[in-house]
Coordinates of C-alpha atoms in Angstrom, one line a residue:
M1 CA 97.0 9.9 125.5
K2 CA 94.6 8.8 122.9
T3 CA 95.1 8.3 119.1
H4 CA 92.5 9.0 116.4
G5 CA 93.8 8.4 112.9
G6 CA 97.2 9.7 113.6
T7 CA 95.9 12.5 115.7
R8 CA 96.9 12.6 119.4
E9 CA 94.9 13.9 122.2
Y10 CA 96.5 14.5 125.6
Y11 CA 94.9 14.3 128.9
T12 CA 95.9 15.7 132.2
W13 CA 94.4 15.0 135.7
K14 CA 93.9 16.7 139.1
S15 CA 93.9 14.7 142.2
V16 CA 91.5 14.3 145.1
P17 CA 93.4 13.4 148.3
Q18 CA 92.4 10.1 149.9
S19 CA 91.0 10.6 153.4
E20 CA 90.4 8.4 156.3
E21 CA 87.8 10.9 157.8
P22 CA 84.1 10.8 157.2
K23 CA 83.0 12.1 153.8
R24 CA 82.2 15.8 153.6
E25 CA 78.6 15.2 152.5
N26 CA 78.1 13.4 155.9
R27 CA 78.9 16.6 157.9
M28 CA 75.9 18.1 159.7
L29 CA 76.8 21.7 159.7
R30 CA 77.2 22.6 156.0
C31 CA 75.8 25.5 154.1
K32 CA 76.3 25.3 150.3
N33 CA 80.0 24.5 149.7
I34 CA 81.3 25.6 153.2
D35 CA 81.5 23.9 156.5
V36 CA 80.1 26.2 159.2
I37 CA 82.6 25.1 161.8
V38 CA 85.5 25.8 159.6
Y39 CA 84.0 29.0 158.4
A40 CA 83.6 30.2 162.0
T41 CA 87.2 29.2 162.8
V42 CA 88.5 31.2 159.8
I43 CA 86.6 34.2 161.2
I44 CA 88.2 33.8 164.6
F45 CA 91.6 33.6 162.8
G46 CA 90.8 36.8 160.7
I47 CA 89.9 38.7 163.9
G48 CA 93.4 38.4 165.1
S49 CA 94.7 40.5 162.1
W50 CA 93.9 43.9 163.5
V51 CA 92.0 43.4 166.7
D52 CA 94.7 44.6 169.0
I53 CA 95.5 48.0 167.2
N54 CA 91.8 48.7 166.6
G55 CA 91.2 47.9 170.3
L56 CA 94.0 50.3 171.2
W57 CA 92.4 53.0 169.1
V58 CA 89.0 52.8 170.7
E59 CA 90.5 52.7 174.2
L60 CA 92.5 55.8 173.8
P61 CA 89.8 58.2 175.3
A62 CA 89.7 56.0 178.5
M63 CA 93.4 56.0 178.8
I64 CA 93.8 59.7 178.1
T65 CA 91.3 60.6 180.7
E66 CA 93.2 58.7 183.3
G67 CA 96.1 61.2 183.0
L68 CA 98.6 60.0 180.4
P69 CA 101.2 62.7 179.9
E70 CA 100.8 63.0 176.1
G71 CA 97.2 63.8 176.4
W72 CA 95.2 64.0 173.1
K73 CA 98.5 64.1 171.2
L74 CA 98.6 60.4 171.9
P75 CA 96.7 59.4 168.7
S76 CA 99.1 61.2 166.5
Y77 CA 101.9 59.3 168.2
L78 CA 100.1 56.0 167.5
S79 CA 99.7 57.0 163.7
V80 CA 103.4 57.5 163.4
I81 CA 104.3 54.3 165.2
I82 CA 102.0 52.3 163.0
Q83 CA 103.8 53.6 159.9
I84 CA 107.2 52.8 161.3
A85 CA 106.0 49.2 161.9
N86 CA 105.7 48.7 158.3
I87 CA 109.2 47.4 158.4
G88 CA 107.5 44.1 159.2
P89 CA 105.6 43.7 155.9
L90 CA 108.6 45.1 154.0
F91 CA 110.9 42.5 155.4
V92 CA 108.4 39.7 154.4
T93 CA 108.0 41.1 150.9
L94 CA 111.7 41.4 150.2
C95 CA 112.1 37.7 151.5
N96 CA 109.4 36.6 149.0
V97 CA 110.9 38.6 146.2
F98 CA 114.6 37.8 146.5
A99 CA 114.3 34.4 148.3
P100 CA 110.9 32.9 147.1
G101 CA 109.9 29.9 149.1
K102 CA 112.6 30.2 151.8
L103 CA 110.4 32.0 154.4
N104 CA 108.3 29.8 156.6
I105 CA 104.9 31.6 156.5
K106 CA 103.4 29.4 159.1
G107 CA 106.3 30.1 161.4
V108 CA 106.0 33.8 160.9
V109 CA 102.3 33.7 161.8
Y110 CA 103.0 31.9 165.0
V111 CA 105.7 34.3 165.9
I112 CA 103.6 37.5 165.3
L113 CA 100.5 36.2 167.1
G114 CA 102.8 35.2 170.0
I115 CA 104.3 38.8 170.1
G116 CA 100.7 40.2 169.8
S117 CA 99.5 38.1 172.8
L118 CA 102.4 38.9 175.0
S119 CA 102.2 42.6 174.2
C120 CA 98.5 42.8 175.1
L121 CA 99.1 40.9 178.4
L122 CA 102.0 43.3 179.2
L123 CA 99.8 46.4 178.4
A124 CA 97.2 45.1 180.9
L125 CA 99.8 45.2 183.6
L126 CA 102.1 48.1 182.6
W127 CA 100.2 50.6 180.4
K128 CA 100.3 53.3 183.0
T129 CA 104.1 53.2 183.5
T130 CA 105.9 56.3 182.5
A131 CA 109.5 57.6 182.5
Y132 CA 111.3 60.8 181.8
V133 CA 112.8 61.0 178.2
A134 CA 114.8 64.1 177.1
G135 CA 113.5 65.8 180.3
E136 CA 109.7 65.1 179.6
E137 CA 107.5 62.5 181.1
R138 CA 106.4 59.9 178.5
S139 CA 104.3 56.7 178.5
I140 CA 107.4 54.8 177.4
T141 CA 106.0 51.3 178.1
L142 CA 102.7 52.1 176.2
L143 CA 104.6 53.5 173.2
I144 CA 107.0 50.5 173.1
L145 CA 104.2 48.0 173.1
Q146 CA 102.2 49.9 170.7
F147 CA 105.1 49.4 168.2
F148 CA 105.0 45.7 168.7
L149 CA 101.3 45.5 168.3
A150 CA 101.5 47.7 165.1
L151 CA 104.4 45.4 163.8
V152 CA 102.1 42.3 164.3
D153 CA 99.1 43.8 162.6
C154 CA 100.9 45.3 159.7
T155 CA 102.6 42.0 159.0
T156 CA 99.4 40.0 159.0
S157 CA 98.4 41.7 155.7
V158 CA 101.2 39.9 153.9
V159 CA 101.1 36.6 155.7
F160 CA 97.6 35.9 156.6
L161 CA 96.1 36.2 153.0
P162 CA 98.7 33.8 151.4
F163 CA 97.8 31.3 154.0
M164 CA 94.2 31.5 153.0
T165 CA 95.1 30.2 149.6
L166 CA 95.3 26.8 151.2
F167 CA 91.4 26.8 151.6
K168 CA 88.7 26.7 149.0
A169 CA 87.8 30.1 147.6
D170 CA 84.5 30.2 149.6
Y171 CA 86.5 30.7 152.9
M172 CA 88.2 33.9 151.7
T173 CA 85.2 36.0 152.6
A174 CA 85.3 34.4 156.1
Y175 CA 88.8 35.8 156.6
F176 CA 87.7 39.3 155.5
I177 CA 84.5 39.0 157.8
G178 CA 87.0 38.3 160.7
E179 CA 89.2 41.2 159.6
G180 CA 86.1 43.5 159.6
M181 CA 85.0 42.2 163.0
S182 CA 88.6 43.0 164.4
G183 CA 87.3 46.6 164.4
M184 CA 83.7 46.0 165.3
V185 CA 84.1 43.7 168.3
P186 CA 86.4 46.0 170.3
S187 CA 84.3 48.9 169.4
L188 CA 81.2 47.2 170.9
V189 CA 83.2 46.2 174.0
A190 CA 84.5 49.8 174.3
L191 CA 80.9 51.0 174.0
G192 CA 79.8 48.7 176.9
Q193 CA 82.8 49.9 178.9
G194 CA 81.7 53.5 178.3
S195 CA 85.1 54.5 176.8
G196 CA 85.2 58.2 175.8
S197 CA 81.7 58.7 177.2
V198 CA 81.1 62.4 177.8
S199 CA 78.2 64.3 179.3
C200 CA 77.7 68.0 178.9
V201 CA 77.1 69.8 182.3
N202 CA 76.0 73.3 183.1
V203 CA 78.4 75.2 185.4
S204 CA 77.6 78.5 186.8
S205 CA 80.0 81.2 188.1
T206 CA 79.2 84.4 189.9
N207 CA 81.3 87.6 189.7
S208 CA 81.5 88.7 193.3
T209 CA 82.1 92.3 192.2
T210 CA 79.2 92.7 189.7
N211 CA 77.1 90.0 191.3
I212 CA 76.5 88.7 187.8
T213 CA 76.0 84.9 187.3
T214 CA 77.1 83.3 184.1
Y215 CA 76.4 79.8 182.8
N216 CA 78.8 77.7 180.7
V217 CA 78.4 74.2 179.3
Y218 CA 81.5 72.0 179.7
P219 CA 82.2 68.3 178.8
K220 CA 82.7 65.9 181.7
S221 CA 84.2 62.4 181.2
N222 CA 82.1 59.6 182.7
P223 CA 83.9 56.8 184.7
P224 CA 84.2 53.5 182.7
N225 CA 82.1 50.4 183.7
F226 CA 85.4 48.4 183.9
P227 CA 89.0 49.3 183.9
V228 CA 91.4 49.7 181.1
R229 CA 93.4 46.6 182.3
D230 CA 90.3 44.4 181.8
F231 CA 90.0 45.7 178.2
F232 CA 93.6 44.7 177.4
L233 CA 93.0 41.2 178.9
F234 CA 90.1 41.0 176.5
L235 CA 92.3 41.8 173.6
F236 CA 94.8 39.2 174.9
T237 CA 92.1 36.6 174.8
M238 CA 91.2 37.5 171.3
V239 CA 94.6 37.3 169.8
F240 CA 95.4 34.1 171.8
S241 CA 92.1 32.6 170.4
S242 CA 93.3 33.5 166.9
G243 CA 96.4 31.5 167.5
I244 CA 94.3 28.5 168.5
A245 CA 92.2 28.9 165.4
F246 CA 95.3 29.0 163.2
T247 CA 96.5 25.8 164.8
L248 CA 93.3 24.0 164.2
L249 CA 93.3 25.2 160.5
N250 CA 96.9 23.9 160.1
Y251 CA 96.9 20.5 161.8
C252 CA 93.4 19.3 162.4
S253 CA 92.3 16.8 159.7
Y254 CA 88.7 18.0 160.0
Y255 CA 89.8 21.5 158.8
R256 CA 92.3 20.2 156.2
E257 CA 89.5 18.5 154.4
E258 CA 88.4 22.0 153.4
Y259 CA 91.8 22.7 151.6
A260 CA 91.5 23.5 148.0
P261 CA 92.7 20.6 145.7
D262 CA 96.4 20.4 145.0
T263 CA 97.2 23.4 147.3
E264 CA 98.3 21.7 150.5
E265 CA 101.9 22.4 149.9
D266 CA 102.3 24.6 146.7
E267 CA 100.4 27.5 145.4
L268 CA 97.9 26.9 142.6
S269 CA 99.6 27.0 139.2
V270 CA 99.7 25.3 135.9
D271 CA 102.4 23.0 136.9
S272 CA 100.8 21.9 140.1
K273 CA 97.8 20.5 138.1
H274 CA 100.1 18.0 136.4
G275 CA 102.1 15.1 137.7
S276 CA 103.1 11.5 137.7
Y277 CA 101.2 8.8 139.8
E278 CA 101.8 5.4 140.7
L279 CA 99.6 2.5 142.0
S280 CA 100.3 2.0 145.7
D281 CA 99.2 -1.6 145.7
G282 CA 97.2 -4.2 143.7
E283 CA 98.3 -6.4 140.8
H284 CA 99.3 -3.4 138.5
A285 CA 101.5 -1.7 141.2
G286 CA 104.1 0.5 139.5
S287 CA 103.7 3.3 137.1
V288 CA 100.5 3.5 135.1
A289 CA 99.1 5.4 132.1
F290 CA 95.6 5.8 131.1
S291 CA 95.0 5.3 127.4
D292 CA 91.4 6.5 127.5
P293 CA 89.3 8.4 130.2
A294 CA 86.8 5.6 130.3
T295 CA 89.4 3.4 132.0
I296 CA 89.6 5.7 135.1
G297 CA 87.2 3.5 137.2
L298 CA 88.8 0.1 136.4
S299 CA 91.5 0.2 139.1
Q300 CA 90.8 -0.4 142.7
S301 CA 94.2 0.7 143.9
A302 CA 95.1 4.0 145.5
L303 CA 97.3 6.3 143.7
M304 CA 100.6 7.7 144.9
K305 CA 102.2 11.2 144.4
N306 CA 105.0 12.5 146.4
G307 CA 104.4 9.8 149.1
K308 CA 100.7 10.8 149.4
K309 CA 97.7 8.5 148.5
Y310 CA 95.0 9.7 146.2
Q311 CA 91.9 7.6 145.7
N312 CA 90.6 9.4 142.7
V313 CA 91.7 11.4 139.6
N314 CA 89.7 13.4 137.2
I315 CA 90.8 13.1 133.7
T316 CA 90.3 16.1 131.4
K317 CA 91.8 17.1 128.0
S318 CA 94.8 19.6 128.0
S319 CA 92.6 22.1 126.3
D320 CA 90.1 22.0 129.0
V321 CA 92.7 22.6 131.7
E322 CA 94.2 25.5 129.8
K323 CA 90.7 26.9 129.4
D324 CA 90.1 26.6 133.3
I325 CA 93.4 28.3 133.9
A326 CA 92.5 31.0 131.5
D327 CA 89.2 31.6 133.1
H328 CA 91.1 32.5 136.3
S329 CA 93.8 34.6 134.7
I330 CA 93.8 38.4 134.0
T331 CA 95.9 40.7 132.0
K332 CA 99.0 42.3 133.3
T333 CA 97.3 45.8 132.9
R334 CA 94.2 44.8 134.7
Y335 CA 96.5 43.1 137.5
V336 CA 98.2 46.4 138.1
Y337 CA 95.0 48.3 137.9
Y338 CA 93.4 46.2 140.6
L339 CA 96.5 46.6 142.7
I340 CA 96.2 50.4 142.4
I341 CA 92.5 50.4 143.3
T342 CA 93.3 48.2 146.4
A343 CA 95.9 50.7 147.5
I344 CA 93.4 53.6 147.1
L345 CA 90.5 51.7 148.8
N346 CA 92.7 50.8 151.8
S347 CA 94.1 54.3 152.0
L348 CA 90.5 55.6 152.4
T349 CA 89.2 52.8 154.8
N350 CA 92.4 52.4 157.0
S351 CA 93.8 55.9 157.2
V352 CA 91.9 58.8 155.7
L353 CA 88.5 58.2 157.1
P354 CA 89.4 57.2 160.6
S355 CA 91.8 60.2 160.8
I356 CA 88.9 62.7 160.1
Q357 CA 86.0 60.9 161.8
T358 CA 85.8 63.3 164.8
F359 CA 86.1 66.4 162.4
S360 CA 83.4 64.9 160.2
C361 CA 80.8 63.8 162.7
M362 CA 81.3 65.9 165.9
P363 CA 79.6 69.1 164.4
Y364 CA 76.4 67.0 164.2
G365 CA 76.6 66.0 167.9
I366 CA 78.1 63.4 170.2
S367 CA 75.2 60.9 169.4
A368 CA 75.9 61.1 165.7
Y369 CA 79.6 60.5 166.4
H370 CA 79.1 57.4 168.5
L371 CA 76.4 55.9 166.2
T372 CA 78.7 56.4 163.2
A373 CA 81.6 54.9 165.0
V374 CA 79.7 51.7 165.8
L375 CA 77.8 51.4 162.5
Y376 CA 80.8 52.0 160.3
N377 CA 82.6 49.1 162.0
I378 CA 79.6 46.9 161.5
A379 CA 79.3 47.9 157.8
N380 CA 82.7 46.3 157.2
P381 CA 81.9 42.7 158.1
A382 CA 78.4 43.2 156.6
A383 CA 80.0 44.0 153.2
C384 CA 82.0 40.7 153.4
F385 CA 78.8 38.8 154.1
I386 CA 77.3 40.2 150.9
V387 CA 80.4 39.2 149.0
L388 CA 79.8 35.6 150.3
F389 CA 76.5 35.4 148.4
R390 CA 77.3 37.8 145.5
S391 CA 80.8 38.9 144.7
A392 CA 81.6 41.5 142.0
A393 CA 83.7 39.9 139.3
S394 CA 83.5 42.4 136.5
C395 CA 86.2 45.1 136.3
G396 CA 83.5 47.7 135.3
V397 CA 81.3 46.9 138.2
I398 CA 84.2 47.1 140.6
T399 CA 85.2 50.4 139.2
I400 CA 81.8 51.8 139.5
L401 CA 81.4 50.7 143.0
S402 CA 84.9 52.0 143.9
F403 CA 83.9 55.4 142.4
L404 CA 80.8 55.6 144.4
G405 CA 82.5 54.6 147.6
S406 CA 85.2 57.3 146.9
L407 CA 82.4 59.8 146.2
A408 CA 80.9 59.1 149.7
A409 CA 84.5 59.6 151.1
G410 CA 84.7 62.9 149.3
I411 CA 81.4 64.1 150.9
I412 CA 82.8 63.0 154.3
L413 CA 86.1 64.8 153.6
Y414 CA 84.0 68.0 152.8
T415 CA 82.2 67.8 156.2
A416 CA 85.5 67.5 157.9
A417 CA 87.0 70.4 156.1
A418 CA 83.9 72.5 156.9
S419 CA 83.9 71.7 160.5
P420 CA 82.6 73.0 162.8
T421 CA 79.9 74.4 160.6
P422 CA 79.3 72.0 157.7
L423 CA 76.0 71.7 155.6
L424 CA 72.9 71.0 157.7
V425 CA 74.7 71.2 160.9
G426 CA 72.2 71.4 164.0
T427 CA 69.5 69.5 162.1
K428 CA 68.2 66.0 162.3
T429 CA 68.5 65.6 158.6
G430 CA 72.1 66.5 158.9
E431 CA 72.6 63.8 161.6
A432 CA 70.7 61.2 159.6
L433 CA 72.7 62.0 156.3
I434 CA 76.2 61.9 157.9
V435 CA 75.6 58.6 159.6
S436 CA 74.1 57.2 156.3
I437 CA 77.0 58.4 154.2
W438 CA 79.6 56.9 156.5
V439 CA 77.8 53.5 156.5
L440 CA 77.2 53.6 152.8
G441 CA 80.7 54.5 152.0
G442 CA 82.1 51.8 154.3
L443 CA 79.9 49.2 152.6
L444 CA 81.0 50.2 149.0
L445 CA 84.6 50.6 149.8
T446 CA 84.9 47.2 151.7
Y447 CA 82.8 45.3 149.2
S448 CA 85.1 46.5 146.3
K449 CA 88.3 45.7 148.0
V450 CA 87.1 42.2 149.1
S451 CA 85.8 41.4 145.6
I452 CA 89.3 42.3 144.2
A453 CA 90.8 39.8 146.6
N454 CA 88.4 37.2 145.5
I455 CA 89.4 37.8 141.9
F456 CA 93.2 37.3 143.0
R457 CA 92.5 34.2 145.1
P458 CA 92.8 31.7 142.1
L459 CA 96.0 33.3 141.1
G460 CA 97.9 31.9 144.1
S461 CA 99.5 33.0 147.3
R462 CA 102.1 35.4 145.5
A463 CA 99.1 37.4 144.0
L464 CA 97.5 37.6 147.5
M465 CA 100.8 38.7 149.0
W466 CA 100.9 41.7 146.5
I467 CA 97.2 42.5 147.6
G468 CA 98.6 42.6 151.2
V469 CA 101.5 44.7 150.2
M470 CA 99.3 47.3 148.4
Q471 CA 97.0 47.4 151.4
Q472 CA 99.9 48.6 153.6
V473 CA 101.2 51.0 150.8
G474 CA 97.8 52.7 150.6
S475 CA 97.5 52.8 154.4
F476 CA 101.0 54.2 154.8
F477 CA 100.6 57.1 152.3
G478 CA 97.2 57.9 153.5
A479 CA 98.2 58.0 157.2
V480 CA 101.3 60.1 156.4
L481 CA 99.5 62.7 154.3
F482 CA 96.6 63.1 156.9
Y483 CA 99.0 63.2 159.8
L484 CA 100.6 66.2 158.1
I485 CA 97.2 67.8 157.2
I486 CA 96.0 67.4 160.7
N487 CA 98.9 67.8 163.1
V488 CA 101.4 69.9 161.0
W489 CA 99.3 72.1 158.7
S490 CA 96.3 72.2 161.1
M491 CA 93.7 72.3 158.1
F492 CA 90.9 71.0 160.1
E493 CA 89.1 72.5 163.1
S494 CA 87.4 70.5 165.8
A495 CA 83.8 71.2 166.8
P496 CA 83.2 71.6 170.5
Y497 CA 81.9 68.5 172.4
C498 CA 79.3 70.7 174.0
P499 CA 78.0 73.4 171.6
M500 CA 76.6 76.6 173.3

């Protein structure tokens, strides 16, 4: 506190934890404000968010061609199971609403990663096991383990993001890059495996009565380069690696140095930026008050707060702190608006577009379909890399980009509805356009939703929890709606693998 002619000015301070480790500036692998090793570890942690379910999706063709009794109905079973698994994030959300602070988020992360690792390992051994249920043969082990994998991945949306508030804002994009790579990495592995690879072969048949020979083109599944078991062992390795990365981020001092100031235990808030400090040693041990900011450098003693040492404090006027908080705050209307946009964007990227990909791309040929599947999954982490260097902070920019991404999704929806004869079918121009629209749409939609998460990052773990909740809400309604459209109302018609 400082007095000028009867007028008092108040100062508050934020602390910088004292560390016994080498100073950050002495680290060799730094780029701007991030440590490359920590950044890579966060990416590995983020890959564990959806890698097992995404891997299961891309491996379905290989499993189905090996004779599972559900056949090509298996994807629709998976869609329903994923929505049932939303009881996981629902439970976490209710705990945070009605018993805030009681749920151990770190413990939950360890539990779900453990369940995910065990489920992948069991799938590698038992995925072909069947049993008769209600008189019909079912892949009972596969379906049960699918549920546990879906429970794990759905729950990550509401626990992984709040955990990331411990780190500086620069590392939020690393998490989303990892989340995007959770779809790209298994897709590339499945591509190398040859999962779902189909060749068109000519088959001739001769009528013995008329002696007329007819020729037909049929799809033929090619054998994979390595078995399904090995693919699930790869998924086990990825989820287990995510657990190791999480442990390093939690307990290794090297990684803890990249924590955001004052967020090691509590979420960022106005109150967390204020507090009382004591001198831990020296001649002035005891409580201390600074009468003027200039006196900050006069003491050589470390400061103590809640049993922790702090070597430095930065003194600022209360008005400056309030301005800093205001800079990171948004109105309630905009807060709700961003949450609604998040639900819509995730409905498109996580449910709607994956559900109609075959209807949209197959009319343009198998090559266009496979190229779109790979490039669309690459577009997701690519958009996160762009956010790292240039994030959209304006509501107007995010709205425009979200609209353009939704427009691309609308064009994709048209091609799916017009299947098997959409516009420009059978032309190279049509193939190039459909691939480009899918990639552009993926870039715009992902960039928009990651930018919104970056805006919510300074608001604390509770705000990011609601981002995760709305991700699941949007995904849920999108999946249910398009399950009905595709499987119940049969509003889409598939194009043949091998056009005549």
